[in-house]
């Protein structure tokens, strides 16, 4: 029998990998190691320890017994699922006997078919990843083998018993393969550094592991999360963040404007609004050009992006005007509120009334009787009065008097609208009107988006008219795309993730299930994963992300990994029952994928 290690006298609260707890960054043999940041973070959490000589020995292996202890330390709240197993080769005197039993009861581990645990066996990579997956329990894809083929060149070497766990973990971006990201190497012995990397990913510390080492489903990932890109840029420059400041990268991920601003907006018409916050009075905004040169000094308290050569800005006196690209006022500050120009007109508010002005500052549409107005799109502007929406033309004439419960702006000659209904037994549904205000696609959609590239995303309830209940569960809603004639160009087949609450009901994710087409592709969701489809409905980029934005300039921002769950409002029993539940995702990180055929499509 192997003697009990000396460190066990300290109990199992310290990880069994070493003898001495070292402060972060103190491992003598991990400086400049590919996984140094992760190891330092785990050391801070006292989940990993060093040896008496100050080393960590990142390339050493981990036994199955040691890994059982590690899992209990890393996931102390994991529930007990079953009676602990008894293994023929683990006696009650063995130093890790209780840890192995506890890990078994939590379904972290199973033994071998011969009833043995093999505690001294170095744990293979496939077992280590499967065990971590058992602890986190991510959703398993319908066809694990298909997912594995997307991620790994050696997918056929992954044993059947682990395929579901590895596929689920890969979709969460937990699998780390260094240095060959497409090689899983399932039967290689897991090193201490590799096990640490897997834990950092699964424990919600993804930024500590180089994303270049994380398994991904295809070579499209162009800009990695650790580069700090946080928002899209319509003109090819992407907002990036470092140490709480913002700057810009180009479409290859190269830093072109050093993070130095407290706030920024995307570039528009070769100008970007940037803000500094020198005092408690708020942010002062100015504008820079794509080379980072300041063209308008920070001085404004409110700003809008440039549109049609002018930008609406709010001054210290509380009035809005419009500046040109040199920062000179083209229209002097005189308005209480102001919107950007669109189709030669801008909405401004004077003494509580909205009107539209031209680029000379002259009134084009006099005082309007509406509570809200929006920019013009295709010669029509959405307006609101008494909680109802309608549309006006460029003369201010009402094409459609305010009458809809909700409406979207016009796009490609059509606007999505939702008429009110008098009968409570009749559900409210979306349809589409043309520029004349005529309903040309009858209201029959649960939700509706604007047309883009000849198609519009719509949510369709398959049970409408088939049940006494007028509005069945939102879980019955699937999304497809319609043509301007109202026919399905892509049949309803995309759906939101669903969570179950204790009362037995379901809660559906309220975020985007599909996004409008851009550059010939559209984001589409199959539950917890999204990819990109073409106009036939076929996935060009397989579902591998938890969320994604539309393609612009050949790039699409995607969310990698994250954990789906319920957010509970009023979760405290002494305040009464929960008032609401929401399905949401937490964690994960963001990167950019390149257009799948490498075309710029600018």
Short mmCIF file of C-alpha atoms in Angstrom, two decimals, residues 96-500:
data_model
loop_
_atom_site.label_atom_id
_atom_site.label_comp_id
_atom_site.label_asym_id
_atom_site.label_seq_id
_atom_site.Cartn_x
_atom_site.Cartn_y
_atom_site.Cartn_z
CA UNK A 96 -7.82 9.14 -1.31
CA UNK A 97 -10.47 6.53 -0.41
CA UNK A 98 -13.11 9.05 0.75
CA UNK A 99 -12.38 11.48 -2.06
CA UNK A 100 -12.84 8.73 -4.65
CA UNK A 101 -16.13 7.67 -3.06
CA UNK A 102 -17.37 11.28 -2.94
CA UNK A 103 -16.37 11.86 -6.56
CA UNK A 104 -18.21 8.68 -7.52
CA UNK A 105 -21.37 9.75 -5.68
CA UNK A 106 -21.31 13.02 -7.63
CA UNK A 107 -20.93 11.11 -10.90
CA UNK A 108 -17.63 12.76 -11.63
CA UNK A 109 -16.04 9.37 -12.15
CA UNK A 110 -17.01 5.82 -12.98
CA UNK A 111 -14.76 2.84 -12.61
CA UNK A 112 -13.57 0.38 -15.19
CA UNK A 113 -15.68 -2.62 -16.31
CA UNK A 114 -13.62 -4.92 -14.06
CA UNK A 115 -14.75 -2.99 -10.96
CA UNK A 116 -11.45 -1.20 -10.44
CA UNK A 117 -10.74 2.51 -10.17
CA UNK A 118 -7.00 2.40 -10.93
CA UNK A 119 -6.19 5.34 -8.68
CA UNK A 120 -2.49 5.51 -9.57
CA UNK A 121 -3.09 5.54 -13.32
CA UNK A 122 -2.21 8.89 -14.96
CA UNK A 123 -5.51 10.28 -16.16
CA UNK A 124 -5.88 10.50 -19.97
CA UNK A 125 -7.01 13.76 -21.52
CA UNK A 126 -10.31 12.26 -22.61
CA UNK A 127 -11.14 11.17 -19.07
CA UNK A 128 -10.15 14.52 -17.56
CA UNK A 129 -12.39 16.44 -19.95
CA UNK A 130 -15.28 13.99 -19.53
CA UNK A 131 -15.06 14.28 -15.74
CA UNK A 132 -15.14 18.08 -15.87
CA UNK A 133 -18.10 17.88 -18.25
CA UNK A 134 -19.87 15.56 -15.79
CA UNK A 135 -19.39 18.19 -13.10
CA UNK A 136 -20.65 21.15 -15.16
CA UNK A 137 -23.32 19.15 -17.06
CA UNK A 138 -23.59 21.25 -20.26
CA UNK A 139 -26.35 20.38 -22.69
CA UNK A 140 -25.44 17.47 -24.95
CA UNK A 141 -25.84 18.02 -28.72
CA UNK A 142 -28.24 15.79 -30.61
CA UNK A 143 -25.50 14.20 -32.72
CA UNK A 144 -22.24 14.35 -30.72
CA UNK A 145 -20.18 12.70 -33.44
CA UNK A 146 -21.12 15.43 -35.92
CA UNK A 147 -20.01 18.11 -33.46
CA UNK A 148 -16.72 16.33 -32.78
CA UNK A 149 -15.99 16.17 -36.50
CA UNK A 150 -16.32 19.95 -36.64
CA UNK A 151 -13.78 20.50 -33.87
CA UNK A 152 -11.16 17.74 -34.05
CA UNK A 153 -9.15 16.17 -36.83
CA UNK A 154 -8.75 13.04 -34.67
CA UNK A 155 -12.42 12.84 -33.62
CA UNK A 156 -12.57 9.15 -34.57
CA UNK A 157 -10.10 8.39 -31.77
CA UNK A 158 -12.47 9.67 -29.06
CA UNK A 159 -14.10 6.62 -27.39
CA UNK A 160 -17.86 6.24 -27.59
CA UNK A 161 -18.43 6.58 -23.86
CA UNK A 162 -16.96 10.11 -23.85
CA UNK A 163 -18.28 11.50 -27.13
CA UNK A 164 -21.34 13.22 -25.68
CA UNK A 165 -19.36 14.83 -22.85
CA UNK A 166 -16.52 16.00 -25.09
CA UNK A 167 -18.92 17.36 -27.73
CA UNK A 168 -20.89 19.27 -25.07
CA UNK A 169 -17.66 20.69 -23.61
CA UNK A 170 -16.30 21.66 -27.01
CA UNK A 171 -19.44 23.66 -27.75
CA UNK A 172 -18.84 25.51 -24.48
CA UNK A 173 -15.27 26.32 -25.60
CA UNK A 174 -13.79 24.46 -22.62
CA UNK A 175 -11.49 22.07 -24.50
CA UNK A 176 -7.85 23.18 -24.59
CA UNK A 177 -5.46 21.64 -27.13
CA UNK A 178 -1.93 23.00 -26.99
CA UNK A 179 -0.05 23.41 -29.25
CA UNK A 180 -2.15 21.79 -32.01
CA UNK A 181 -5.65 23.17 -31.52
CA UNK A 182 -7.34 20.71 -33.90
CA UNK A 183 -5.81 17.62 -32.25
CA UNK A 184 -7.66 16.36 -29.18
CA UNK A 185 -5.19 13.52 -28.46
CA UNK A 186 -7.72 11.69 -26.27
CA UNK A 187 -5.40 8.97 -24.95
CA UNK A 188 -2.43 11.20 -24.10
CA UNK A 189 -1.77 11.60 -20.41
CA UNK A 190 -3.12 14.92 -19.16
CA UNK A 191 -0.44 17.21 -17.79
CA UNK A 192 -0.86 19.44 -14.77
CA UNK A 193 -0.86 22.51 -17.03
CA UNK A 194 -3.50 21.01 -19.33
CA UNK A 195 -5.76 20.05 -16.45
CA UNK A 196 -5.41 23.56 -15.03
CA UNK A 197 -6.38 25.04 -18.41
CA UNK A 198 -9.48 22.85 -18.64
CA UNK A 199 -10.51 23.99 -15.17
CA UNK A 200 -9.96 27.67 -15.90
CA UNK A 201 -12.26 27.41 -18.89
CA UNK A 202 -14.95 25.42 -17.06
CA UNK A 203 -14.78 27.55 -13.90
CA UNK A 204 -15.55 30.74 -15.78
CA UNK A 205 -12.03 32.17 -16.10
CA UNK A 206 -11.72 31.92 -19.89
CA UNK A 207 -9.57 35.01 -20.36
CA UNK A 208 -6.71 33.35 -18.47
CA UNK A 209 -6.20 30.69 -21.16
CA UNK A 210 -4.88 31.69 -24.61
CA UNK A 211 -7.81 31.43 -26.97
CA UNK A 212 -5.43 30.22 -29.67
CA UNK A 213 -5.19 26.98 -27.65
CA UNK A 214 -8.97 26.50 -27.33
CA UNK A 215 -10.64 24.02 -29.69
CA UNK A 216 -12.89 25.70 -32.23
CA UNK A 217 -15.11 24.26 -34.94
CA UNK A 218 -13.57 25.87 -38.01
CA UNK A 219 -10.75 28.20 -38.99
CA UNK A 220 -13.04 31.22 -39.30
CA UNK A 221 -12.13 32.77 -35.94
CA UNK A 222 -10.20 35.81 -37.11
CA UNK A 223 -9.93 38.02 -34.02
CA UNK A 224 -9.52 36.28 -30.70
CA UNK A 225 -11.18 37.30 -27.43
CA UNK A 226 -7.97 38.12 -25.59
CA UNK A 227 -7.42 40.93 -28.05
CA UNK A 228 -10.21 42.73 -26.23
CA UNK A 229 -12.50 43.65 -29.13
CA UNK A 230 -15.89 44.59 -27.73
CA UNK A 231 -17.99 46.09 -30.52
CA UNK A 232 -18.47 46.17 -34.25
CA UNK A 233 -17.40 48.96 -36.54
CA UNK A 234 -19.37 49.56 -39.71
CA UNK A 235 -16.36 51.12 -41.44
CA UNK A 236 -13.81 48.42 -40.75
CA UNK A 237 -12.49 49.61 -37.39
CA UNK A 238 -13.47 47.68 -34.28
CA UNK A 239 -13.73 49.04 -30.77
CA UNK A 240 -11.26 47.45 -28.36
CA UNK A 241 -10.78 47.73 -24.62
CA UNK A 242 -7.74 47.48 -22.35
CA UNK A 243 -7.39 48.51 -18.71
CA UNK A 244 -10.75 50.25 -18.75
CA UNK A 245 -9.93 52.43 -21.77
CA UNK A 246 -11.13 52.17 -25.35
CA UNK A 247 -9.39 52.28 -28.71
CA UNK A 248 -9.72 50.66 -32.15
CA UNK A 249 -8.38 47.69 -34.10
CA UNK A 250 -8.46 46.99 -37.80
CA UNK A 251 -10.18 43.97 -39.37
CA UNK A 252 -7.03 41.88 -38.93
CA UNK A 253 -6.97 42.54 -35.19
CA UNK A 254 -4.06 44.98 -35.34
CA UNK A 255 -4.19 47.82 -32.84
CA UNK A 256 -4.41 51.09 -34.79
CA UNK A 257 -5.65 53.55 -32.13
CA UNK A 258 -4.30 52.92 -28.63
CA UNK A 259 -6.96 52.55 -25.89
CA UNK A 260 -6.99 55.99 -24.26
CA UNK A 261 -10.63 57.10 -24.12
CA UNK A 262 -13.23 56.61 -21.39
CA UNK A 263 -16.05 56.17 -23.93
CA UNK A 264 -16.24 55.73 -27.69
CA UNK A 265 -18.76 55.15 -30.49
CA UNK A 266 -18.23 53.22 -33.75
CA UNK A 267 -16.83 55.06 -36.79
CA UNK A 268 -19.33 56.62 -39.16
CA UNK A 269 -18.39 58.65 -42.22
CA UNK A 270 -14.70 58.54 -41.25
CA UNK A 271 -15.34 60.00 -37.82
CA UNK A 272 -15.77 58.43 -34.39
CA UNK A 273 -17.07 60.14 -31.28
CA UNK A 274 -14.69 59.69 -28.32
CA UNK A 275 -15.22 60.79 -24.75
CA UNK A 276 -13.11 61.64 -21.73
CA UNK A 277 -14.41 62.06 -18.19
CA UNK A 278 -12.22 64.63 -16.47
CA UNK A 279 -14.49 65.29 -13.50
CA UNK A 280 -17.77 64.42 -11.85
CA UNK A 281 -19.67 66.70 -14.24
CA UNK A 282 -19.71 64.05 -16.91
CA UNK A 283 -18.10 62.96 -20.13
CA UNK A 284 -16.89 65.47 -22.75
CA UNK A 285 -17.13 64.25 -26.31
CA UNK A 286 -15.14 65.02 -29.44
CA UNK A 287 -14.32 63.26 -32.71
CA UNK A 288 -11.28 61.53 -34.21
CA UNK A 289 -10.41 60.35 -37.73
CA UNK A 290 -9.38 56.76 -38.66
CA UNK A 291 -5.70 57.57 -37.98
CA UNK A 292 -6.53 58.61 -34.42
CA UNK A 293 -6.07 62.34 -35.01
CA UNK A 294 -8.34 64.59 -32.97
CA UNK A 295 -10.42 66.63 -35.40
CA UNK A 296 -12.93 67.96 -32.85
CA UNK A 297 -11.70 68.52 -29.31
CA UNK A 298 -13.76 66.90 -26.52
CA UNK A 299 -16.25 69.58 -25.46
CA UNK A 300 -19.82 68.31 -25.99
CA UNK A 301 -22.04 66.66 -23.40
CA UNK A 302 -24.12 64.64 -25.89
CA UNK A 303 -23.22 63.44 -29.37
CA UNK A 304 -24.59 61.40 -32.24
CA UNK A 305 -22.60 59.67 -35.02
CA UNK A 306 -22.08 61.60 -38.25
CA UNK A 307 -24.83 61.09 -40.83
CA UNK A 308 -25.04 62.85 -44.19
CA UNK A 309 -22.06 65.00 -43.26
CA UNK A 310 -23.42 66.39 -39.98
CA UNK A 311 -23.55 65.28 -36.36
CA UNK A 312 -26.02 66.33 -33.68
CA UNK A 313 -24.23 67.53 -30.52
CA UNK A 314 -25.43 68.74 -27.13
CA UNK A 315 -23.69 71.72 -25.57
CA UNK A 316 -23.04 72.67 -21.96
CA UNK A 317 -26.03 75.02 -22.12
CA UNK A 318 -28.33 72.07 -22.81
CA UNK A 319 -29.13 72.99 -26.42
CA UNK A 320 -28.48 70.85 -29.50
CA UNK A 321 -27.01 71.88 -32.82
CA UNK A 322 -25.21 70.23 -35.75
CA UNK A 323 -21.50 70.34 -36.57
CA UNK A 324 -19.64 69.52 -39.77
CA UNK A 325 -16.59 67.24 -39.92
CA UNK A 326 -14.22 70.05 -38.95
CA UNK A 327 -16.19 70.72 -35.78
CA UNK A 328 -17.75 73.98 -37.00
CA UNK A 329 -21.42 74.55 -36.26
CA UNK A 330 -23.42 74.24 -39.47
CA UNK A 331 -26.66 74.68 -37.52
CA UNK A 332 -26.35 76.64 -34.28
CA UNK A 333 -27.43 75.09 -30.95
CA UNK A 334 -31.10 75.99 -30.50
CA UNK A 335 -32.99 72.72 -30.05
CA UNK A 336 -34.11 70.89 -26.92
CA UNK A 337 -33.49 67.52 -28.61
CA UNK A 338 -32.10 66.46 -31.95
CA UNK A 339 -31.83 63.26 -34.01
CA UNK A 340 -29.43 62.41 -36.82
CA UNK A 341 -30.08 63.36 -40.42
CA UNK A 342 -31.67 60.79 -42.68
CA UNK A 343 -32.82 61.38 -46.25
CA UNK A 344 -31.99 65.07 -45.91
CA UNK A 345 -34.12 65.69 -42.83
CA UNK A 346 -33.51 65.64 -39.08
CA UNK A 347 -36.08 65.61 -36.29
CA UNK A 348 -35.61 68.32 -33.67
CA UNK A 349 -37.69 69.40 -30.71
CA UNK A 350 -38.49 73.01 -29.81
CA UNK A 351 -40.66 73.93 -26.80
CA UNK A 352 -41.94 70.37 -26.50
CA UNK A 353 -42.97 70.02 -30.16
CA UNK A 354 -41.24 67.97 -32.83
CA UNK A 355 -40.43 69.24 -36.29
CA UNK A 356 -38.05 68.36 -39.11
CA UNK A 357 -35.32 70.62 -40.49
CA UNK A 358 -33.22 70.44 -43.64
CA UNK A 359 -29.42 70.64 -43.75
CA UNK A 360 -29.57 74.43 -43.90
CA UNK A 361 -31.40 74.45 -40.61
CA UNK A 362 -34.66 75.58 -42.21
CA UNK A 363 -37.96 74.09 -41.03
CA UNK A 364 -39.14 71.54 -43.59
CA UNK A 365 -42.03 70.10 -41.60
CA UNK A 366 -43.55 72.43 -39.03
CA UNK A 367 -44.68 71.59 -35.50
CA UNK A 368 -46.13 68.09 -35.41
CA UNK A 369 -48.79 66.80 -32.97
CA UNK A 370 -46.89 63.61 -32.11
CA UNK A 371 -45.33 62.45 -28.86
CA UNK A 372 -42.43 60.76 -30.65
CA UNK A 373 -41.00 60.83 -34.15
CA UNK A 374 -38.26 58.77 -35.81
CA UNK A 375 -35.82 59.38 -38.69
CA UNK A 376 -37.10 58.98 -42.24
CA UNK A 377 -36.61 55.68 -44.04
CA UNK A 378 -37.73 55.28 -47.65
CA UNK A 379 -39.68 58.52 -47.49
CA UNK A 380 -41.62 57.53 -44.40
CA UNK A 381 -41.11 58.36 -40.72
CA UNK A 382 -42.61 56.42 -37.83
CA UNK A 383 -44.56 58.60 -35.37
CA UNK A 384 -46.30 57.91 -32.08
CA UNK A 385 -49.39 59.49 -30.55
CA UNK A 386 -51.41 58.26 -27.56
CA UNK A 387 -49.47 54.98 -27.50
CA UNK A 388 -50.25 54.22 -31.14
CA UNK A 389 -47.89 54.24 -34.12
CA UNK A 390 -48.37 55.53 -37.65
CA UNK A 391 -46.32 56.96 -40.55
CA UNK A 392 -45.91 60.34 -42.19
CA UNK A 393 -44.36 61.33 -45.53
CA UNK A 394 -41.71 64.00 -46.15
CA UNK A 395 -44.41 66.70 -46.30
CA UNK A 396 -45.62 65.75 -42.84
CA UNK A 397 -48.83 64.21 -44.16
CA UNK A 398 -50.14 61.14 -42.35
CA UNK A 399 -49.90 58.17 -44.70
CA UNK A 400 -51.14 55.94 -41.90
CA UNK A 401 -52.70 57.61 -38.87
CA UNK A 402 -51.36 56.35 -35.53
CA UNK A 403 -53.24 53.09 -34.99
CA UNK A 404 -50.79 50.24 -34.46
CA UNK A 405 -49.75 48.75 -31.12
CA UNK A 406 -46.19 48.44 -32.47
CA UNK A 407 -44.36 49.12 -35.72
CA UNK A 408 -40.93 48.95 -37.34
CA UNK A 409 -39.51 51.44 -39.83
CA UNK A 410 -39.83 50.85 -43.57
CA UNK A 411 -37.26 48.69 -45.30
CA UNK A 412 -37.39 47.49 -48.90
CA UNK A 413 -40.85 48.97 -49.34
CA UNK A 414 -42.50 47.24 -46.37
CA UNK A 415 -42.91 47.90 -42.65
CA UNK A 416 -43.80 45.38 -39.96
CA UNK A 417 -46.82 46.48 -37.91
CA UNK A 418 -48.97 44.97 -35.16
CA UNK A 419 -52.61 46.09 -35.23
CA UNK A 420 -54.63 46.21 -32.01
CA UNK A 421 -57.44 43.71 -31.42
CA UNK A 422 -60.69 44.20 -29.54
CA UNK A 423 -61.44 40.54 -28.80
CA UNK A 424 -59.30 39.12 -25.97
CA UNK A 425 -59.69 35.69 -27.56
CA UNK A 426 -57.84 36.87 -30.65
CA UNK A 427 -54.05 37.09 -30.27
CA UNK A 428 -52.17 40.14 -31.52
CA UNK A 429 -50.09 39.32 -34.57
CA UNK A 430 -47.68 41.14 -36.88
CA UNK A 431 -48.20 41.83 -40.57
CA UNK A 432 -46.66 44.19 -43.14
CA UNK A 433 -47.88 47.36 -44.85
CA UNK A 434 -46.59 48.93 -48.06
CA UNK A 435 -45.57 52.56 -48.58
CA UNK A 436 -49.21 53.48 -49.25
CA UNK A 437 -50.22 52.10 -45.86
CA UNK A 438 -52.02 49.07 -47.26
CA UNK A 439 -51.81 45.78 -45.38
CA UNK A 440 -50.20 43.51 -47.97
CA UNK A 441 -49.08 40.66 -45.69
CA UNK A 442 -51.85 39.77 -43.26
CA UNK A 443 -51.10 39.78 -39.52
CA UNK A 444 -50.30 36.19 -38.58
CA UNK A 445 -46.81 36.27 -37.04
CA UNK A 446 -45.99 36.24 -33.34
CA UNK A 447 -42.95 38.45 -34.02
CA UNK A 448 -41.58 40.11 -37.12
CA UNK A 449 -38.40 41.80 -38.30
CA UNK A 450 -37.72 44.26 -41.10
CA UNK A 451 -36.89 43.06 -44.60
CA UNK A 452 -33.23 42.81 -45.54
CA UNK A 453 -31.87 41.41 -48.80
CA UNK A 454 -35.33 40.25 -49.83
CA UNK A 455 -36.21 38.29 -46.68
CA UNK A 456 -37.64 39.06 -43.24
CA UNK A 457 -37.37 36.96 -40.10
CA UNK A 458 -40.70 36.05 -38.51
CA UNK A 459 -41.79 34.03 -35.50
CA UNK A 460 -44.60 31.62 -36.30
CA UNK A 461 -46.86 29.74 -33.89
CA UNK A 462 -47.69 26.37 -35.42
CA UNK A 463 -50.68 25.94 -33.11
CA UNK A 464 -52.55 29.12 -34.00
CA UNK A 465 -56.15 28.23 -34.66
CA UNK A 466 -55.72 24.64 -33.50
CA UNK A 467 -56.34 25.17 -29.81
CA UNK A 468 -58.82 26.86 -27.54
CA UNK A 469 -55.87 28.75 -26.13
CA UNK A 470 -55.16 31.74 -28.31
CA UNK A 471 -51.55 32.09 -27.23
CA UNK A 472 -49.89 28.74 -26.53
CA UNK A 473 -46.49 28.61 -24.89
CA UNK A 474 -43.77 30.70 -26.55
CA UNK A 475 -41.87 27.43 -26.70
CA UNK A 476 -44.16 26.55 -29.63
CA UNK A 477 -42.86 29.48 -31.69
CA UNK A 478 -40.36 28.76 -34.43
CA UNK A 479 -38.70 31.24 -36.73
CA UNK A 480 -38.29 31.33 -40.48
CA UNK A 481 -37.97 33.94 -43.22
CA UNK A 482 -40.68 35.25 -45.57
CA UNK A 483 -40.47 36.86 -48.98
CA UNK A 484 -42.21 40.18 -49.85
CA UNK A 485 -45.23 38.18 -51.00
CA UNK A 486 -45.68 36.76 -47.49
CA UNK A 487 -44.64 33.24 -48.47
CA UNK A 488 -42.00 31.37 -46.51
CA UNK A 489 -38.68 31.51 -48.31
CA UNK A 490 -37.13 29.58 -45.41
CA UNK A 491 -39.56 27.43 -43.46
CA UNK A 492 -39.92 27.96 -39.67
CA UNK A 493 -37.30 25.76 -38.01
CA UNK A 494 -35.22 27.95 -35.70
CA UNK A 495 -36.02 28.21 -32.00
CA UNK A 496 -34.98 29.76 -28.70
CA UNK A 497 -33.52 27.92 -25.70
CA UNK A 498 -36.00 26.97 -23.00
CA UNK A 499 -35.48 26.68 -19.25
CA UNK A 500 -37.82 24.91 -16.82
#
